[in-house]
Short mmCIF file of C-alpha atoms in Angstrom, two decimals:
data_model
loop_
_atom_site.label_atom_id
_atom_site.label_comp_id
_atom_site.label_asym_id
_atom_site.label_seq_id
_atom_site.Cartn_x
_atom_site.Cartn_y
_atom_site.Cartn_z
CA UNK A 1 -16.73 0.37 32.44
CA UNK A 2 -14.87 -0.50 35.69
CA UNK A 3 -12.44 -3.69 36.47
CA UNK A 4 -12.36 -4.78 39.96
CA UNK A 5 -9.39 -6.09 41.07
CA UNK A 6 -9.14 -8.63 44.24
CA UNK A 7 -6.35 -10.29 46.27
CA UNK A 8 -6.82 -13.58 47.63
CA UNK A 9 -4.29 -15.47 49.45
CA UNK A 10 -4.10 -19.31 49.05
CA UNK A 11 -1.87 -22.23 49.87
CA UNK A 12 -0.73 -24.33 47.15
CA UNK A 13 1.61 -27.19 47.89
CA UNK A 14 4.38 -25.54 49.57
CA UNK A 15 4.38 -22.01 48.40
CA UNK A 16 1.49 -19.61 48.73
CA UNK A 17 -0.24 -18.41 45.92
CA UNK A 18 -1.39 -14.63 45.29
CA UNK A 19 -4.23 -14.92 42.94
CA UNK A 20 -5.48 -12.09 40.78
CA UNK A 21 -9.15 -11.92 40.15
CA UNK A 22 -9.78 -9.91 37.05
CA UNK A 23 -13.82 -9.82 36.71
CA UNK A 24 -14.48 -13.52 36.37
CA UNK A 25 -11.02 -14.47 35.74
CA UNK A 26 -8.53 -15.93 37.93
CA UNK A 27 -5.07 -15.64 37.09
CA UNK A 28 -2.09 -16.88 39.90
CA UNK A 29 0.94 -14.24 40.21
CA UNK A 30 3.25 -17.29 39.32
CA UNK A 31 1.02 -17.37 36.06
CA UNK A 32 1.89 -13.73 35.52
CA UNK A 33 5.55 -14.16 36.30
CA UNK A 34 5.73 -17.11 33.63
CA UNK A 35 3.88 -15.14 31.32
CA UNK A 36 6.01 -12.31 31.17
CA UNK A 37 9.17 -14.29 31.36
CA UNK A 38 7.81 -15.85 28.08
CA UNK A 39 7.50 -12.45 26.36
CA UNK A 40 11.07 -11.32 27.16
CA UNK A 41 12.27 -14.30 26.09
CA UNK A 42 10.67 -14.03 22.55
CA UNK A 43 11.74 -10.30 22.54
CA UNK A 44 15.24 -11.62 23.35
CA UNK A 45 14.91 -13.75 20.42
CA UNK A 46 12.55 -12.24 17.80
CA UNK A 47 13.62 -8.31 18.01
CA UNK A 48 17.63 -9.13 17.41
CA UNK A 49 16.62 -11.59 14.41
CA UNK A 50 14.25 -9.22 12.93
CA UNK A 51 16.76 -6.39 13.01
CA UNK A 52 19.33 -8.92 11.43
CA UNK A 53 16.62 -9.82 8.79
CA UNK A 54 16.33 -5.87 7.96
CA UNK A 55 20.28 -5.08 8.11
CA UNK A 56 20.54 -8.01 5.66
CA UNK A 57 18.17 -6.91 3.41
CA UNK A 58 19.97 -3.77 3.12
CA UNK A 59 23.29 -5.35 2.52
CA UNK A 60 21.60 -7.29 -0.29
CA UNK A 61 20.49 -4.19 -1.82
CA UNK A 62 23.96 -2.65 -1.83
CA UNK A 63 25.73 -5.59 -2.99
CA UNK A 64 23.32 -5.75 -6.00
CA UNK A 65 24.21 -1.80 -6.53
CA UNK A 66 27.95 -2.32 -6.58
CA UNK A 67 27.07 -5.32 -9.01
CA UNK A 68 25.68 -2.87 -11.34
CA UNK A 69 28.44 -0.02 -10.67
CA UNK A 70 31.67 -2.57 -11.09
CA UNK A 71 30.46 -4.74 -13.53
CA UNK A 72 31.02 -7.94 -11.73
CA UNK A 73 29.69 -10.44 -9.23
CA UNK A 74 30.55 -9.45 -5.92
CA UNK A 75 30.78 -11.69 -2.49
CA UNK A 76 31.76 -10.83 0.99
CA UNK A 77 33.39 -12.67 3.78
CA UNK A 78 33.33 -10.56 6.68
CA UNK A 79 34.51 -11.73 9.87
CA UNK A 80 33.28 -9.24 12.37
CA UNK A 81 31.84 -9.61 16.03
CA UNK A 82 27.92 -7.95 15.52
CA UNK A 83 25.95 -7.17 18.38
CA UNK A 84 22.87 -7.95 16.23
CA UNK A 85 23.14 -11.65 17.15
CA UNK A 86 20.79 -14.19 19.20
CA UNK A 87 20.28 -12.28 22.52
CA UNK A 88 22.63 -9.76 21.18
CA UNK A 89 25.78 -12.34 21.88
CA UNK A 90 28.60 -11.45 19.74
CA UNK A 91 30.21 -14.53 18.25
CA UNK A 92 34.31 -14.75 17.39
CA UNK A 93 34.53 -15.65 13.88
CA UNK A 94 37.29 -16.90 11.36
CA UNK A 95 38.03 -18.44 7.93
CA UNK A 96 36.70 -22.21 8.00
CA UNK A 97 35.35 -25.20 5.85
CA UNK A 98 32.01 -23.58 5.81
CA UNK A 99 33.16 -20.59 4.26
CA UNK A 100 35.48 -22.44 2.03
CA UNK A 101 32.23 -24.49 0.96
CA UNK A 102 30.18 -21.32 -0.17
CA UNK A 103 32.94 -19.54 -1.46
CA UNK A 104 33.72 -22.40 -3.64
CA UNK A 105 29.98 -22.77 -4.71
CA UNK A 106 30.03 -19.06 -5.65
CA UNK A 107 32.94 -19.56 -7.73
CA UNK A 108 31.66 -21.99 -9.95
CA UNK A 109 28.33 -20.85 -10.16
CA UNK A 110 29.86 -17.81 -11.90
CA UNK A 111 32.66 -18.87 -13.37
CA UNK A 112 31.63 -16.76 -16.62
CA UNK A 113 31.72 -13.75 -14.84
CA UNK A 114 34.78 -11.60 -13.44
CA UNK A 115 34.41 -11.66 -9.82
CA UNK A 116 34.97 -9.42 -6.65
CA UNK A 117 35.59 -10.67 -2.94
CA UNK A 118 35.58 -8.21 -0.23
CA UNK A 119 37.41 -9.68 2.56
CA UNK A 120 37.57 -8.73 6.04
CA UNK A 121 38.83 -11.40 8.41
CA UNK A 122 41.57 -12.18 10.90
CA UNK A 123 42.53 -15.17 9.23
CA UNK A 124 41.53 -18.72 10.18
CA UNK A 125 42.17 -22.73 8.92
CA UNK A 126 45.12 -22.55 6.84
CA UNK A 127 43.46 -25.51 4.59
CA UNK A 128 40.34 -23.96 4.17
CA UNK A 129 42.15 -20.56 3.20
CA UNK A 130 44.50 -22.62 0.44
CA UNK A 131 41.06 -24.38 -0.58
CA UNK A 132 39.62 -21.05 -1.31
CA UNK A 133 42.79 -19.50 -2.99
CA UNK A 134 43.62 -22.18 -5.14
CA UNK A 135 39.76 -21.71 -6.41
CA UNK A 136 39.93 -18.28 -6.79
CA UNK A 137 43.42 -18.68 -8.91
CA UNK A 138 41.88 -21.16 -11.27
CA UNK A 139 38.66 -18.76 -11.98
CA UNK A 140 38.99 -18.37 -15.84
CA UNK A 141 37.75 -14.75 -15.97
CA UNK A 142 39.35 -11.31 -13.53
CA UNK A 143 39.21 -11.63 -9.80
CA UNK A 144 39.59 -9.21 -7.60
CA UNK A 145 40.15 -8.85 -3.96
CA UNK A 146 39.37 -5.99 -1.99
CA UNK A 147 40.46 -5.03 1.73
CA UNK A 148 38.60 -2.31 3.27
CA UNK A 149 40.09 -2.46 6.99
CA UNK A 150 42.31 -5.65 7.10
CA UNK A 151 42.89 -9.26 5.97
CA UNK A 152 45.61 -11.10 7.79
CA UNK A 153 47.06 -14.41 7.70
CA UNK A 154 44.46 -17.06 6.10
CA UNK A 155 43.24 -13.40 4.48
CA UNK A 156 46.44 -12.61 2.68
CA UNK A 157 46.55 -16.04 1.35
CA UNK A 158 43.34 -15.71 -0.22
CA UNK A 159 44.28 -12.12 -1.49
CA UNK A 160 47.41 -13.41 -3.41
CA UNK A 161 45.40 -15.48 -5.12
CA UNK A 162 43.48 -12.58 -7.13
CA UNK A 163 44.72 -11.17 -10.27
CA UNK A 164 43.97 -7.62 -8.57
CA UNK A 165 44.38 -6.78 -4.97
CA UNK A 166 42.94 -3.39 -3.67
CA UNK A 167 43.42 -2.23 -0.59
CA UNK A 168 42.38 1.13 1.24
CA UNK A 169 45.22 3.31 1.71
CA UNK A 170 44.92 2.46 5.35
CA UNK A 171 43.82 -0.88 5.63
CA UNK A 172 46.85 -3.78 6.23
CA UNK A 173 47.43 -7.53 5.47
CA UNK A 174 49.84 -9.71 7.55
CA UNK A 175 52.65 -12.17 7.04
CA UNK A 176 51.59 -15.86 6.34
CA UNK A 177 53.82 -17.87 8.37
CA UNK A 178 51.61 -21.11 9.98
CA UNK A 179 50.62 -21.04 13.31
CA UNK A 180 51.42 -24.62 14.75
CA UNK A 181 50.34 -25.68 18.48
CA UNK A 182 47.62 -27.27 20.80
CA UNK A 183 45.55 -26.26 23.76
CA UNK A 184 47.80 -27.66 26.16
CA UNK A 185 51.25 -26.32 24.72
CA UNK A 186 49.86 -22.90 23.03
CA UNK A 187 50.04 -22.00 19.61
CA UNK A 188 53.13 -20.19 18.06
CA UNK A 189 54.63 -19.26 14.82
CA UNK A 190 56.25 -22.45 12.83
CA UNK A 191 59.71 -20.74 12.48
CA UNK A 192 59.70 -20.18 16.42
CA UNK A 193 58.99 -24.02 17.08
CA UNK A 194 61.70 -24.71 14.39
CA UNK A 195 64.36 -22.07 16.36
CA UNK A 196 63.63 -23.76 19.74
CA UNK A 197 64.01 -27.33 18.06
CA UNK A 198 67.30 -26.33 16.51
CA UNK A 199 68.74 -24.53 19.84
CA UNK A 200 67.94 -27.18 22.06
CA UNK A 201 68.85 -29.70 20.15
CA UNK A 202 68.85 -33.12 21.97
CA UNK A 203 68.11 -31.37 24.96
CA UNK A 204 64.44 -30.58 23.52
CA UNK A 205 61.50 -32.57 24.56
CA UNK A 206 59.28 -34.78 22.47
CA UNK A 207 56.76 -32.11 21.94
CA UNK A 208 58.98 -29.12 20.82
CA UNK A 209 60.75 -31.99 18.42
CA UNK A 210 57.41 -33.03 16.99
CA UNK A 211 56.13 -29.84 16.82
CA UNK A 212 59.34 -28.83 14.89
CA UNK A 213 58.85 -31.50 12.49
CA UNK A 214 55.50 -30.05 11.71
CA UNK A 215 56.28 -27.01 11.42
CA UNK A 216 58.65 -27.71 8.54
CA UNK A 217 56.03 -29.51 6.39
CA UNK A 218 53.75 -26.57 7.16
CA UNK A 219 56.55 -24.19 6.20
CA UNK A 220 57.00 -25.97 2.76
CA UNK A 221 53.37 -26.16 1.88
CA UNK A 222 52.53 -22.46 2.73
CA UNK A 223 55.87 -21.16 0.68
CA UNK A 224 54.68 -23.78 -2.34
CA UNK A 225 51.31 -22.35 -2.13
CA UNK A 226 52.54 -18.72 -2.17
CA UNK A 227 54.75 -19.15 -5.01
CA UNK A 228 51.76 -20.93 -6.81
CA UNK A 229 49.64 -18.10 -6.04
CA UNK A 230 52.14 -15.16 -6.74
CA UNK A 231 53.52 -16.87 -10.00
CA UNK A 232 53.63 -14.60 -12.71
CA UNK A 233 52.37 -11.28 -10.60
CA UNK A 234 55.58 -10.22 -9.27
CA UNK A 235 57.55 -7.75 -11.08
CA UNK A 236 61.23 -8.44 -11.59
CA UNK A 237 64.18 -6.45 -10.01
CA UNK A 238 66.20 -3.65 -12.02
CA UNK A 239 68.80 -6.40 -13.20
CA UNK A 240 65.88 -8.81 -14.54
CA UNK A 241 66.11 -11.42 -11.96
CA UNK A 242 62.88 -13.14 -10.59
CA UNK A 243 61.64 -11.62 -7.13
CA UNK A 244 59.10 -14.48 -6.45
CA UNK A 245 61.25 -16.28 -3.78
CA UNK A 246 62.24 -12.99 -1.93
CA UNK A 247 58.70 -12.06 -1.73
CA UNK A 248 57.47 -15.46 -0.23
CA UNK A 249 60.31 -15.34 2.21
CA UNK A 250 59.41 -11.85 3.39
CA UNK A 251 55.47 -13.41 4.30
CA UNK A 252 56.41 -17.00 5.19
CA UNK A 253 59.74 -16.67 6.97
CA UNK A 254 58.64 -15.27 10.49
CA UNK A 255 61.02 -12.47 9.97
CA UNK A 256 58.03 -10.72 11.27
CA UNK A 257 55.78 -11.37 13.90
CA UNK A 258 52.41 -13.01 12.75
CA UNK A 259 50.49 -9.82 13.83
CA UNK A 260 52.54 -7.43 12.10
CA UNK A 261 50.30 -4.67 9.92
CA UNK A 262 51.44 -4.49 6.65
CA UNK A 263 49.99 -1.48 5.25
CA UNK A 264 49.17 -0.98 0.92
CA UNK A 265 52.92 0.85 1.06
CA UNK A 266 54.58 -1.65 2.72
CA UNK A 267 53.37 -4.57 0.80
CA UNK A 268 53.84 -2.57 -2.60
CA UNK A 269 57.43 -2.30 -0.87
CA UNK A 270 57.82 -5.67 -0.26
CA UNK A 271 56.95 -6.47 -4.00
CA UNK A 272 53.07 -7.12 -4.08
CA UNK A 273 50.85 -5.82 -6.62
CA UNK A 274 48.68 -3.38 -4.67
CA UNK A 275 46.06 -1.16 -5.67
CA UNK A 276 44.96 1.92 -3.53
CA UNK A 277 42.06 2.97 -5.92
CA UNK A 278 39.67 1.75 -3.66
CA UNK A 279 35.59 2.22 -4.44
CA UNK A 280 33.95 4.25 -1.99
CA UNK A 281 31.10 2.10 -2.09
CA UNK A 282 32.74 -0.36 -0.27
CA UNK A 283 33.19 1.38 3.02
CA UNK A 284 29.40 2.47 2.62
CA UNK A 285 28.68 -0.95 2.76
CA UNK A 286 30.76 -1.79 5.97
CA UNK A 287 28.76 0.47 7.67
CA UNK A 288 25.97 -1.95 7.51
CA UNK A 289 27.60 -4.05 10.33
CA UNK A 290 26.81 -2.91 13.64
CA UNK A 291 29.83 -3.47 15.95
CA UNK A 292 29.50 -4.98 19.52
CA UNK A 293 30.68 -1.61 21.36
CA UNK A 294 30.60 1.84 20.45
CA UNK A 295 33.34 3.85 22.15
CA UNK A 296 33.96 5.94 19.43
CA UNK A 297 30.92 9.11 18.97
CA UNK A 298 30.55 11.35 16.13
CA UNK A 299 28.36 12.95 14.01
CA UNK A 300 27.71 12.43 10.29
#
């Protein structure tokens, strides 16, 4: 059956409408463009979400398999920019109060089980990191933090709370010196604010003096928390003396810049209880996260 098409020109308001006649149905070009826009919008919204749903199902299946294999409950906190998101736009992620709320709920729910937390994070809010770490430290069963690639700053604080820290031999953690500042003046390590205030003394401006005061308090808090989390986990030196204060100072004092990558070997040398007996299925799980950009190509 042949269909007949006809183009007609008409004037509607201030624009000229092109009409398309399909048998007995007349549709304006404006309507066709509107329909096309709606279809493209729905595709941009629904397709990424359907992809995300499928990948999440695969992740949950992998988590269940790991729980069965490892003999414990497994949770992940993965902060990674992914291409699979609304409109394909990546979102920057870090440790925040919502992460703390969810992890604390998980810890309470499975207080009768050993726990494994897979961490992949650049860090985040200090108070949320401390809240998660303390809850993990108080858990009555064995706890293990697994770091496949990196867990910096607040992520390192959380790792210190676990009974076991398992790192891939090429994974890294970092110092935990608090970062102090604001949008106007910028954010800098607490030891650097203190250094600037002490160097300028009476010549320092009010902002530097205030930031220096806040930094001293933040450093004290971080030192106290680190000692609390590492108590009983640090091996004494050959003379039998405690190395706890020495290890904490290495991590907190600002001796290293905040982004210093500490490998498993570096962390062991500092005195942290690190294992490199890394489970291969965690690397397989991490493959289920689609990166925003893919500049590296290889065959598997």
